[in-house]
């Protein structure tokens, strides 16, 4: 499930008893522009977007034989290229032929493939003949039952190993009843395993999954929304209270450094109607991992883990640089996780600095909107007030955009200020640079910025120099970090993933 099926949720489902887990659908070109990196600190394999350093797909040994990579594709060549690139890291490849969303259909992907059988078959045949791992696909039913059976048989003829069938047509919504009879018809007509899907409305525990599969005449069932709501439904001993599930999910999110925005989204999906409760409100207001963890009394664990990862060189979004990770550059300076500035980038920055008209002071400070409840407290407003009070000319902002990232430089009082944190939008970049300026003017306290997550605490050696421009060494796990999976109920040791709009803590 998009946004839900990231590493922590997949591991949680496996821990609770699911046999196999799917990734969220990942569009082929997103994977093709990613670079595969081994992250020794987290013990993961990361596919990093080379344009902005964000994680497209993160996986680990624990799920190696159980994770199915689902791709969105309309192209044989791209699908095959993706499958060849990733087959060493996943158990199987699935092609999504069930997504009814506009963006999918317009791109010839998802449900569009059900109405373009030659292309659908060519993609599956291309995959089956090019990779050594099983290939599967997921379809929706067609309005006509016989046509659905015929379609499934055609797809089966490509040599795929199994087929997922969501018992709704492309126009039916999740609230519509699932057509179990149609799934059963397909299952009885095929010789490969059929995986029944669409039964979440009747599923709250493992027994319900088994019953759903039985009614559909299949040997397996795939559960989406019910697992999103309470993943512990897979447990043989019955589901756990939601609070326990949330705590375990957050623990795994910290352990695998999942992005705060993704973690927050998944917990919101679990809370459902409880989003209006006091806890739900706190979650809504949270923006950092620390803030999320504090709600479930995991604050200390989060602080400790993030500090360890920080000392080991993991800087998450803080290390994102435009085009940081291109192949030719990564050999030179990037560490295994690719989370440092490339040689070219460093040179560019040095060059810029040398030719700059005025000296540049920079710190790695990010702008976290929730730290500023009132607009009057916003860094740019504060800087404006400071200038007015001291009879100084207003600060001049200049914003630089590279790929999808932004960085601002401020000229104020004969000095230039910038944050080495590349923000996802122009406004945030300006606010971040204003924070750097306010720090050097003594208006903002370093300790307060560290406490609210805008800055990371510095290592002693760099603290003395007073310059934290994110240049790091290799990411190798220090001995105190146990990169093994934790025993199920011992939460406190673990943390990764960066996506758009994230803040890095
Ligand atoms: C938030 C959300 C994200 C989804 N993402 C995907 C996806 O990435 N790939 C996919 O095949 N289906 C996706 N689906 C559809 C589900 O996999 C599933 O087919 C559908 O919800 C019916 O199954 P259920 O009754 O168990 O929820 C998504 C559904 C939801 C609600």
Short mmCIF file of C-alpha atoms and ligand atoms in Angstrom, two decimals:
data_model
loop_
_atom_site.label_atom_id
_atom_site.label_comp_id
_atom_site.label_asym_id
_atom_site.label_seq_id
_atom_site.Cartn_x
_atom_site.Cartn_y
_atom_site.Cartn_z
CA UNK A 1 0.00 0.00 0.00
CA UNK A 2 1.30 3.40 -1.02
CA UNK A 3 2.87 5.15 1.98
CA UNK A 4 1.90 2.27 4.26
CA UNK A 5 4.03 -0.59 2.95
CA UNK A 6 7.41 0.83 3.90
CA UNK A 7 10.02 -1.17 5.82
CA UNK A 8 8.78 -0.73 9.43
CA UNK A 9 5.22 -1.76 8.55
CA UNK A 10 6.40 -4.72 6.49
CA UNK A 11 8.59 -5.94 9.34
CA UNK A 12 5.74 -5.46 11.76
CA UNK A 13 3.41 -7.58 9.60
CA UNK A 14 6.03 -10.33 9.38
CA UNK A 15 6.65 -10.18 13.10
CA UNK A 16 2.93 -10.62 13.76
CA UNK A 17 2.68 -13.61 11.45
CA UNK A 18 2.15 -12.56 7.83
CA UNK A 19 3.89 -15.00 5.46
CA UNK A 20 4.74 -12.47 2.76
CA UNK A 21 4.70 -8.69 2.51
CA UNK A 22 4.44 -6.31 -0.43
CA UNK A 23 6.20 -3.02 -0.84
CA UNK A 24 4.12 -0.02 -1.71
CA UNK A 25 3.81 0.35 -5.49
CA UNK A 26 6.98 2.01 -6.73
CA UNK A 27 6.95 3.50 -10.22
CA UNK A 28 9.64 2.00 -12.46
CA UNK A 29 11.48 5.24 -13.34
CA UNK A 30 11.79 6.15 -9.66
CA UNK A 31 13.72 2.96 -9.06
CA UNK A 32 15.73 3.38 -12.25
CA UNK A 33 17.10 6.72 -11.15
CA UNK A 34 17.97 5.33 -7.73
CA UNK A 35 21.34 4.09 -6.61
CA UNK A 36 21.79 0.93 -4.53
CA UNK A 37 23.77 1.47 -1.36
CA UNK A 38 24.62 -0.66 1.63
CA UNK A 39 23.86 1.08 4.90
CA UNK A 40 26.09 -0.57 7.50
CA UNK A 41 24.74 1.47 10.38
CA UNK A 42 21.11 0.53 9.89
CA UNK A 43 21.91 -2.88 8.43
CA UNK A 44 19.84 -2.12 5.35
CA UNK A 45 20.07 -1.94 1.58
CA UNK A 46 18.93 1.48 0.43
CA UNK A 47 17.84 2.60 -3.01
CA UNK A 48 18.50 6.31 -2.94
CA UNK A 49 17.03 8.85 -5.34
CA UNK A 50 20.07 10.39 -7.02
CA UNK A 51 18.29 13.72 -7.55
CA UNK A 52 17.60 14.54 -3.93
CA UNK A 53 19.10 11.82 -1.72
CA UNK A 54 15.73 10.53 -0.49
CA UNK A 55 15.12 6.83 0.11
CA UNK A 56 12.99 5.21 -2.62
CA UNK A 57 13.18 1.71 -1.19
CA UNK A 58 14.82 0.40 1.96
CA UNK A 59 15.02 -3.28 2.81
CA UNK A 60 16.95 -5.57 5.14
CA UNK A 61 17.98 -9.21 5.54
CA UNK A 62 15.02 -10.03 7.81
CA UNK A 63 12.58 -9.65 4.94
CA UNK A 64 14.85 -10.78 2.09
CA UNK A 65 12.90 -13.96 1.34
CA UNK A 66 9.50 -12.54 2.14
CA UNK A 67 9.23 -9.17 0.50
CA UNK A 68 7.57 -8.73 -2.87
CA UNK A 69 8.50 -5.61 -4.76
CA UNK A 70 5.42 -4.16 -6.44
CA UNK A 71 6.13 -1.95 -9.43
CA UNK A 72 3.99 0.42 -11.43
CA UNK A 73 4.98 0.18 -15.08
CA UNK A 74 3.79 0.47 -18.66
CA UNK A 75 7.06 -0.47 -20.29
CA UNK A 76 8.68 -3.86 -20.86
CA UNK A 77 12.16 -2.34 -20.98
CA UNK A 78 11.79 -0.36 -17.78
CA UNK A 79 10.12 -3.21 -15.91
CA UNK A 80 12.89 -5.61 -16.90
CA UNK A 81 15.61 -3.12 -16.01
CA UNK A 82 14.07 -2.60 -12.57
CA UNK A 83 13.65 -6.31 -11.96
CA UNK A 84 17.26 -7.05 -12.93
CA UNK A 85 18.49 -4.28 -10.68
CA UNK A 86 16.49 -5.39 -7.64
CA UNK A 87 16.15 -9.17 -7.90
CA UNK A 88 19.09 -9.75 -5.58
CA UNK A 89 17.25 -7.94 -2.78
CA UNK A 90 13.64 -9.17 -2.99
CA UNK A 91 11.72 -12.45 -3.02
CA UNK A 92 9.49 -11.68 -6.02
CA UNK A 93 8.36 -8.93 -8.39
CA UNK A 94 4.70 -7.97 -8.71
CA UNK A 95 3.20 -5.77 -11.41
CA UNK A 96 0.31 -3.62 -10.26
CA UNK A 97 -2.53 -3.97 -12.77
CA UNK A 98 -5.21 -2.94 -10.30
CA UNK A 99 -4.60 0.72 -9.56
CA UNK A 100 -7.55 2.78 -10.79
CA UNK A 101 -6.01 6.17 -10.01
CA UNK A 102 -5.81 8.76 -12.76
CA UNK A 103 -2.05 9.10 -12.70
CA UNK A 104 -1.67 5.37 -13.22
CA UNK A 105 -4.19 5.09 -16.02
CA UNK A 106 -2.86 8.15 -17.83
CA UNK A 107 0.60 6.61 -17.73
CA UNK A 108 -0.72 3.33 -19.16
CA UNK A 109 -0.11 1.59 -15.81
CA UNK A 110 -2.37 -0.10 -13.25
CA UNK A 111 -5.86 -0.89 -14.49
CA UNK A 112 -4.97 0.47 -17.94
CA UNK A 113 -2.98 -2.72 -18.49
CA UNK A 114 -6.12 -4.83 -18.07
CA UNK A 115 -7.46 -3.08 -21.14
CA UNK A 116 -4.20 -3.42 -23.06
CA UNK A 117 -3.61 -7.15 -22.85
CA UNK A 118 -0.76 -7.32 -25.41
CA UNK A 119 1.25 -4.86 -23.37
CA UNK A 120 0.37 -6.50 -20.04
CA UNK A 121 1.47 -9.88 -21.38
CA UNK A 122 4.65 -8.47 -22.92
CA UNK A 123 5.65 -6.97 -19.58
CA UNK A 124 5.05 -10.20 -17.70
CA UNK A 125 6.76 -12.34 -20.37
CA UNK A 126 9.70 -9.96 -20.39
CA UNK A 127 10.02 -10.23 -16.64
CA UNK A 128 9.58 -14.00 -16.47
CA UNK A 129 12.30 -14.55 -19.06
CA UNK A 130 14.76 -12.07 -17.54
CA UNK A 131 14.81 -12.76 -13.81
CA UNK A 132 15.31 -15.77 -11.60
CA UNK A 133 12.80 -14.82 -8.91
CA UNK A 134 9.02 -15.36 -9.20
CA UNK A 135 6.95 -12.81 -11.10
CA UNK A 136 3.33 -12.09 -10.15
CA UNK A 137 0.68 -9.52 -10.93
CA UNK A 138 -2.33 -8.04 -9.19
CA UNK A 139 -5.55 -7.38 -11.06
CA UNK A 140 -9.08 -6.13 -10.44
CA UNK A 141 -12.07 -8.00 -11.80
CA UNK A 142 -13.79 -6.81 -14.96
CA UNK A 143 -17.54 -6.11 -15.02
CA UNK A 144 -18.01 -9.34 -16.98
CA UNK A 145 -17.10 -12.50 -15.10
CA UNK A 146 -16.25 -14.61 -18.15
CA UNK A 147 -13.98 -11.86 -19.46
CA UNK A 148 -12.25 -11.75 -16.08
CA UNK A 149 -11.57 -15.47 -16.20
CA UNK A 150 -10.32 -15.19 -19.79
CA UNK A 151 -8.04 -12.30 -18.85
CA UNK A 152 -6.60 -14.20 -15.89
CA UNK A 153 -5.91 -17.22 -18.10
CA UNK A 154 -4.10 -15.05 -20.63
CA UNK A 155 -1.97 -13.57 -17.88
CA UNK A 156 -1.29 -17.02 -16.47
CA UNK A 157 0.01 -18.09 -19.90
CA UNK A 158 2.95 -15.71 -19.54
CA UNK A 159 4.55 -17.98 -16.96
CA UNK A 160 3.81 -15.93 -13.84
CA UNK A 161 3.91 -17.75 -10.52
CA UNK A 162 0.74 -16.38 -8.89
CA UNK A 163 -1.93 -13.76 -9.40
CA UNK A 164 -3.57 -11.42 -6.89
CA UNK A 165 -7.24 -10.72 -7.55
CA UNK A 166 -8.97 -7.75 -5.96
CA UNK A 167 -12.66 -8.58 -6.14
CA UNK A 168 -13.83 -5.16 -7.28
CA UNK A 169 -14.06 -3.53 -10.70
CA UNK A 170 -12.08 -0.42 -11.57
CA UNK A 171 -15.06 1.85 -10.79
CA UNK A 172 -15.98 0.20 -7.50
CA UNK A 173 -14.78 1.85 -4.32
CA UNK A 174 -13.56 0.17 -1.10
CA UNK A 175 -17.00 0.58 0.50
CA UNK A 176 -18.59 -1.63 -2.16
CA UNK A 177 -18.91 -5.33 -1.29
CA UNK A 178 -16.10 -7.52 -2.52
CA UNK A 179 -17.11 -10.06 -5.17
CA UNK A 180 -15.89 -13.29 -3.59
CA UNK A 181 -17.69 -15.35 -6.18
CA UNK A 182 -15.72 -13.76 -9.00
CA UNK A 183 -12.44 -14.47 -7.22
CA UNK A 184 -13.55 -18.08 -6.71
CA UNK A 185 -14.36 -18.42 -10.42
CA UNK A 186 -10.90 -17.21 -11.37
CA UNK A 187 -9.28 -19.48 -8.78
CA UNK A 188 -11.04 -22.56 -10.08
CA UNK A 189 -10.09 -21.76 -13.69
CA UNK A 190 -6.35 -21.31 -13.08
CA UNK A 191 -3.61 -23.74 -12.12
CA UNK A 192 -1.34 -21.13 -10.47
CA UNK A 193 -2.10 -19.84 -6.94
CA UNK A 194 -4.67 -17.07 -6.74
CA UNK A 195 -4.34 -14.58 -3.89
CA UNK A 196 -7.73 -13.24 -2.84
CA UNK A 197 -7.95 -9.56 -2.01
CA UNK A 198 -10.57 -7.05 -0.99
CA UNK A 199 -11.97 -8.57 2.20
CA UNK A 200 -10.83 -6.05 4.81
CA UNK A 201 -14.38 -5.10 5.77
CA UNK A 202 -14.84 -8.56 7.23
CA UNK A 203 -11.33 -8.97 8.67
CA UNK A 204 -10.18 -8.13 12.19
CA UNK A 205 -8.22 -11.28 13.04
CA UNK A 206 -6.25 -14.11 11.44
CA UNK A 207 -9.20 -16.47 11.46
CA UNK A 208 -11.15 -13.99 9.28
CA UNK A 209 -8.33 -14.00 6.71
CA UNK A 210 -8.44 -17.77 6.50
CA UNK A 211 -12.24 -17.71 6.17
CA UNK A 212 -12.06 -15.08 3.44
CA UNK A 213 -9.60 -17.18 1.46
CA UNK A 214 -11.78 -20.24 1.99
CA UNK A 215 -14.89 -18.46 0.67
CA UNK A 216 -12.89 -17.33 -2.35
CA UNK A 217 -11.59 -20.85 -2.97
CA UNK A 218 -7.98 -19.68 -2.76
CA UNK A 219 -5.00 -20.83 -0.74
CA UNK A 220 -3.88 -17.31 0.13
CA UNK A 221 -5.32 -13.91 0.88
CA UNK A 222 -3.78 -10.47 0.75
CA UNK A 223 -4.92 -7.98 3.38
CA UNK A 224 -4.55 -4.23 2.91
CA UNK A 225 -6.73 -1.84 4.93
CA UNK A 226 -7.39 -4.15 7.87
CA UNK A 227 -3.63 -4.56 8.32
CA UNK A 228 -3.14 -0.81 8.01
CA UNK A 229 -5.64 -0.33 10.86
CA UNK A 230 -4.24 -3.00 13.16
CA UNK A 231 -1.36 -5.00 11.80
CA UNK A 232 -1.44 -7.47 14.67
CA UNK A 233 -4.46 -9.17 13.07
CA UNK A 234 -1.96 -11.64 11.61
CA UNK A 235 -1.16 -13.02 15.08
CA UNK A 236 -2.17 -16.58 15.78
CA UNK A 237 -3.01 -15.55 19.36
CA UNK A 238 -5.37 -12.77 18.34
CA UNK A 239 -4.82 -9.08 17.74
CA UNK A 240 -3.13 -6.79 20.28
CA UNK A 241 -4.44 -3.50 21.69
CA UNK A 242 -3.82 -0.67 19.24
CA UNK A 243 -1.51 1.15 21.64
CA UNK A 244 0.88 -1.80 21.73
CA UNK A 245 0.88 -2.00 17.94
CA UNK A 246 1.57 1.72 17.58
CA UNK A 247 4.44 1.56 20.05
CA UNK A 248 6.04 -1.36 18.27
CA UNK A 249 5.53 0.31 14.89
CA UNK A 250 7.15 3.55 16.09
CA UNK A 251 10.02 1.58 17.61
CA UNK A 252 10.72 -0.06 14.25
CA UNK A 253 10.40 3.33 12.54
CA UNK A 254 13.07 4.79 14.78
CA UNK A 255 15.23 1.67 14.41
CA UNK A 256 15.11 1.91 10.62
CA UNK A 257 15.27 5.70 10.54
CA UNK A 258 11.90 5.91 8.80
CA UNK A 259 10.84 9.41 7.83
CA UNK A 260 8.73 11.30 10.40
CA UNK A 261 6.10 12.18 7.80
CA UNK A 262 5.67 8.55 6.77
CA UNK A 263 5.59 7.38 10.37
CA UNK A 264 3.04 10.04 11.27
CA UNK A 265 0.82 9.09 8.32
CA UNK A 266 0.80 5.41 9.24
CA UNK A 267 0.01 6.10 12.88
CA UNK A 268 -2.80 8.43 11.80
CA UNK A 269 -4.22 5.60 9.70
CA UNK A 270 -4.10 3.35 12.75
CA UNK A 271 -5.81 5.91 14.98
CA UNK A 272 -8.66 6.44 12.50
CA UNK A 273 -11.56 7.95 14.51
CA UNK A 274 -9.22 8.51 17.46
CA UNK A 275 -7.54 11.28 15.47
CA UNK A 276 -9.89 13.68 17.27
CA UNK A 277 -8.70 12.47 20.69
CA UNK A 278 -6.05 14.42 22.67
CA UNK A 279 -3.40 11.94 21.52
CA UNK A 280 -4.59 12.28 17.94
CA UNK A 281 -4.33 16.06 18.20
CA UNK A 282 -0.79 15.83 19.53
CA UNK A 283 0.11 13.57 16.65
CA UNK A 284 -1.41 16.00 14.18
CA UNK A 285 0.77 18.79 15.59
CA UNK A 286 3.95 16.71 15.53
CA UNK A 287 6.54 17.09 12.83
CA UNK A 288 9.63 15.35 14.11
CA UNK A 289 10.26 11.76 15.11
CA UNK A 290 11.08 12.99 18.58
CA UNK A 291 7.67 14.65 18.91
CA UNK A 292 5.90 11.49 17.72
CA UNK A 293 7.90 9.31 20.11
CA UNK A 294 7.21 11.59 23.08
CA UNK A 295 3.48 10.91 22.69
CA UNK A 296 4.02 7.18 23.22
CA UNK A 297 6.71 7.52 25.93
CA UNK A 298 9.47 6.51 23.53
CA UNK A 299 11.18 9.90 23.65
CA UNK A 300 14.31 8.74 25.46
CA UNK A 301 14.74 5.77 23.13
CA UNK A 302 14.37 8.07 20.12
CA UNK A 303 16.91 10.59 21.45
CA UNK A 304 19.46 7.90 22.23
CA UNK A 305 19.04 6.10 18.93
CA UNK A 306 19.17 9.24 16.83
CA UNK A 307 22.25 10.41 18.68
CA UNK A 308 23.98 7.08 18.05
CA UNK A 309 23.07 7.19 14.39
CA UNK A 310 24.19 10.77 14.18
CA UNK A 311 27.56 9.89 15.67
CA UNK A 312 27.81 6.99 13.24
CA UNK A 313 27.45 9.44 10.39
CA UNK A 314 23.77 9.07 9.52
CA UNK A 315 22.32 12.44 8.87
CA UNK A 316 19.13 11.48 7.04
CA UNK A 317 17.58 14.46 5.29
CA UNK A 318 20.39 16.65 6.62
CA UNK A 319 22.78 14.96 4.24
CA UNK A 320 20.57 15.39 1.17
CA UNK A 321 22.35 17.24 -1.57
CA UNK A 322 21.18 17.78 -5.08
CA UNK A 323 22.78 15.12 -7.28
CA UNK A 324 24.88 13.97 -4.36
CA UNK A 325 24.95 10.40 -5.37
CA UNK A 326 25.81 10.15 -9.02
CA UNK A 327 27.96 7.14 -9.83
CA UNK A 328 31.15 8.88 -10.74
CA UNK A 329 31.07 11.07 -7.65
CA UNK A 330 30.17 8.48 -5.05
CA UNK A 331 33.49 6.67 -5.40
CA UNK A 332 35.37 9.73 -4.31
CA UNK A 333 33.79 11.07 -1.20
CA UNK A 334 30.38 9.60 -0.56
CA UNK A 335 30.25 6.97 2.11
CA UNK A 336 28.44 3.68 1.70
CA UNK A 337 25.13 5.32 2.39
CA UNK A 338 25.93 8.08 -0.01
CA UNK A 339 25.13 10.57 2.64
CA UNK A 340 27.93 13.02 2.22
CA UNK A 341 28.64 15.78 -0.16
CA UNK A 342 30.29 14.62 -3.36
CA UNK A 343 33.73 15.83 -4.32
CA UNK A 344 32.27 17.91 -7.11
CA UNK A 345 29.72 19.42 -4.78
CA UNK A 346 32.36 20.29 -2.21
CA UNK A 347 34.50 21.93 -4.84
CA UNK A 348 31.56 23.90 -6.09
CA UNK A 349 30.83 25.13 -2.62
CA UNK A 350 34.43 26.05 -1.97
CA UNK A 351 34.62 27.87 -5.24
CA UNK A 352 31.52 29.77 -4.43
CA UNK A 353 32.87 30.72 -1.08
CA UNK A 354 36.17 31.88 -2.45
CA UNK A 355 34.63 34.12 -5.04
CA UNK A 356 31.96 35.42 -2.65
CA UNK A 357 31.92 39.15 -2.09
CA UNK A 358 31.32 38.78 1.65
CA UNK A 359 32.16 35.92 4.01
CA UNK A 360 29.59 33.15 4.34
CA UNK A 361 28.60 31.77 7.75
CA UNK A 362 26.74 28.51 7.55
CA UNK A 363 25.23 25.93 9.86
CA UNK A 364 23.13 22.87 9.24
CA UNK A 365 19.81 24.19 10.54
CA UNK A 366 16.45 23.08 9.28
CA UNK A 367 13.20 24.95 9.59
CA UNK A 368 10.55 23.01 11.53
CA UNK A 369 7.24 24.82 11.11
CA UNK A 370 5.68 23.41 14.26
CA UNK A 371 8.37 25.10 16.38
CA UNK A 372 6.72 28.44 15.55
CA UNK A 373 3.08 28.45 16.57
CA UNK A 374 2.77 32.20 16.05
CA UNK A 375 3.69 33.94 12.78
CA UNK A 376 5.30 36.72 14.84
CA UNK A 377 7.94 34.26 16.01
CA UNK A 378 8.94 33.13 12.53
CA UNK A 379 12.67 33.58 11.92
CA UNK A 380 12.22 35.96 8.98
CA UNK A 381 9.86 38.13 11.04
CA UNK A 382 12.30 38.14 13.94
CA UNK A 383 15.13 39.15 11.67
CA UNK A 384 13.02 41.93 10.21
CA UNK A 385 12.21 43.20 13.71
CA UNK A 386 15.89 43.02 14.67
CA UNK A 387 16.87 45.11 11.63
CA UNK A 388 14.18 47.71 12.32
CA UNK A 389 15.09 48.03 16.01
CA UNK A 390 18.76 48.46 15.22
CA UNK A 391 18.24 50.81 12.30
CA UNK A 392 19.86 48.35 9.87
CA UNK A 393 18.98 47.76 6.24
CA UNK A 394 16.60 44.84 5.71
CA UNK A 395 18.05 41.39 5.03
CA UNK A 396 18.40 40.45 1.36
CA UNK A 397 17.40 36.89 0.47
CA UNK A 398 18.68 34.94 -2.47
CA UNK A 399 17.35 31.44 -3.12
CA UNK A 400 19.21 28.77 -5.02
CA UNK A 401 17.31 25.80 -6.48
CA UNK A 402 18.99 22.60 -7.58
CA UNK A 403 16.94 19.62 -8.70
CA UNK A 404 14.03 19.66 -6.27
CA UNK A 405 15.92 21.26 -3.39
CA UNK A 406 16.29 24.82 -2.15
CA UNK A 407 18.87 26.76 -0.22
CA UNK A 408 18.80 30.44 0.70
CA UNK A 409 21.58 32.90 1.39
CA UNK A 410 20.97 36.05 3.35
CA UNK A 411 23.03 39.19 3.14
CA UNK A 412 22.71 41.18 6.33
CA UNK A 413 24.96 43.65 8.14
CA UNK A 414 27.94 43.04 5.84
CA UNK A 415 27.81 39.28 6.34
CA UNK A 416 26.26 36.38 4.42
CA UNK A 417 24.40 33.53 6.13
CA UNK A 418 23.12 30.23 4.83
CA UNK A 419 21.96 26.85 6.08
CA UNK A 420 23.66 23.80 4.59
CA UNK A 421 20.32 22.01 4.99
CA UNK A 422 18.67 21.72 1.58
CA UNK A 423 14.95 22.38 2.10
CA UNK A 424 12.08 21.08 0.00
CA UNK A 425 10.68 24.52 -0.71
CA UNK A 426 11.75 28.14 -1.07
CA UNK A 427 9.89 29.47 1.98
CA UNK A 428 11.48 26.95 4.31
CA UNK A 429 14.93 27.63 2.82
CA UNK A 430 14.58 31.34 3.63
CA UNK A 431 13.38 30.63 7.14
CA UNK A 432 16.29 28.21 7.68
CA UNK A 433 18.83 30.80 6.53
CA UNK A 434 17.18 33.38 8.81
CA UNK A 435 17.67 30.98 11.73
CA UNK A 436 21.39 30.74 10.93
CA UNK A 437 21.58 34.53 10.87
CA UNK A 438 19.67 34.87 14.17
CA UNK A 439 21.97 32.30 15.76
CA UNK A 440 25.06 34.32 14.84
CA UNK A 441 23.40 37.55 15.97
CA UNK A 442 22.73 35.97 19.34
CA UNK A 443 18.96 36.24 18.97
CA UNK A 444 18.53 32.46 18.86
CA UNK A 445 20.29 30.15 21.33
CA UNK A 446 22.20 27.17 19.97
CA UNK A 447 20.93 25.02 22.87
CA UNK A 448 17.32 25.96 22.10
CA UNK A 449 17.78 25.07 18.43
CA UNK A 450 19.22 21.71 19.41
CA UNK A 451 16.42 21.13 21.90
CA UNK A 452 13.70 21.79 19.31
CA UNK A 453 15.35 19.62 16.66
CA UNK A 454 16.42 22.36 14.24
CA UNK A 455 20.10 21.57 14.83
CA UNK A 456 21.82 18.36 15.78
CA UNK A 457 24.10 18.29 18.81
CA UNK A 458 27.66 18.44 17.59
CA UNK A 459 30.40 15.98 18.19
CA UNK A 460 33.04 17.41 20.46
CA UNK A 461 35.67 17.80 17.78
CA UNK A 462 33.41 19.73 15.45
CA UNK A 463 31.75 21.69 18.24
CA UNK A 464 35.08 23.27 19.02
CA UNK A 465 35.36 24.49 15.47
CA UNK A 466 31.85 25.86 15.53
CA UNK A 467 31.18 24.73 11.98
CA UNK A 468 28.79 21.94 11.28
CA UNK A 469 28.56 22.07 7.50
CA UNK A 470 27.52 18.46 6.95
CA UNK A 471 30.69 16.76 5.77
CA UNK A 472 30.91 13.25 7.11
CA UNK A 473 33.04 10.16 6.92
CA UNK A 474 31.99 6.64 6.15
CA UNK A 475 28.90 5.12 7.68
CA UNK A 476 30.11 2.02 9.45
CA UNK A 477 28.27 0.72 12.46
CA UNK A 478 30.08 1.58 15.70
CA UNK A 479 30.26 -1.32 18.15
CA UNK A 480 27.58 0.05 20.45
CA UNK A 481 24.91 -0.13 17.76
CA UNK A 482 23.32 -3.48 17.41
CA UNK A 483 22.14 -3.71 13.85
CA UNK A 484 20.50 -7.06 14.42
CA UNK A 485 16.73 -7.09 14.63
CA UNK A 486 15.58 -6.66 18.18
CA UNK A 487 13.75 -9.36 19.99
CA UNK A 488 10.06 -8.69 19.53
CA UNK A 489 9.19 -6.99 22.75
CA UNK A 490 12.43 -5.31 23.58
CA UNK A 491 11.93 -2.02 21.93
CA UNK A 492 14.75 0.11 23.01
CA UNK A 493 17.60 0.11 20.60
CA UNK A 494 16.62 0.96 17.16
CA UNK A 495 15.92 4.13 13.59
CA UNK A 496 15.45 5.88 8.26
CA UNK A 497 13.92 7.00 5.35
CA UNK A 498 13.51 10.40 3.92
CA UNK A 499 10.72 11.58 1.73
CA UNK A 500 9.49 14.93 0.55
CA UNK A 501 8.44 17.46 3.22
CA UNK A 502 10.42 15.69 5.89
CA UNK A 503 12.35 17.21 8.62
CA UNK A 504 15.34 15.18 9.61
CA UNK A 505 14.78 14.20 13.19
C1 LIG B 1 -3.97 3.82 1.20
C2 LIG B 1 -4.02 2.71 0.18
C3 LIG B 1 -2.91 2.47 -0.60
C4 LIG B 1 -2.93 1.44 -1.54
N1 LIG B 1 -1.82 1.20 -2.28
C5 LIG B 1 -1.80 0.14 -3.13
C6 LIG B 1 -0.62 -0.19 -3.84
O1 LIG B 1 0.42 0.47 -3.73
N2 LIG B 1 -0.66 -1.29 -4.65
C7 LIG B 1 -1.78 -2.06 -4.78
O2 LIG B 1 -1.76 -3.06 -5.50
N3 LIG B 1 -2.90 -1.75 -4.12
C8 LIG B 1 -2.94 -0.68 -3.30
N4 LIG B 1 -4.08 -0.40 -2.60
C9 LIG B 1 -5.26 -1.27 -2.76
C10 LIG B 1 -5.15 -2.42 -1.77
O3 LIG B 1 -3.98 -3.16 -1.97
C11 LIG B 1 -6.32 -3.38 -1.87
O4 LIG B 1 -6.38 -3.90 -3.16
C12 LIG B 1 -7.65 -2.76 -1.51
O5 LIG B 1 -7.56 -1.89 -0.41
C13 LIG B 1 -8.66 -3.86 -1.18
O6 LIG B 1 -8.15 -4.73 -0.20
P1 LIG B 1 -8.58 -4.62 1.35
O7 LIG B 1 -10.06 -4.84 1.41
O8 LIG B 1 -7.83 -5.69 2.05
O9 LIG B 1 -8.24 -3.26 1.79
C14 LIG B 1 -4.09 0.63 -1.69
C15 LIG B 1 -5.20 0.90 -0.89
C16 LIG B 1 -5.18 1.91 0.04
C17 LIG B 1 -6.39 2.15 0.89
#
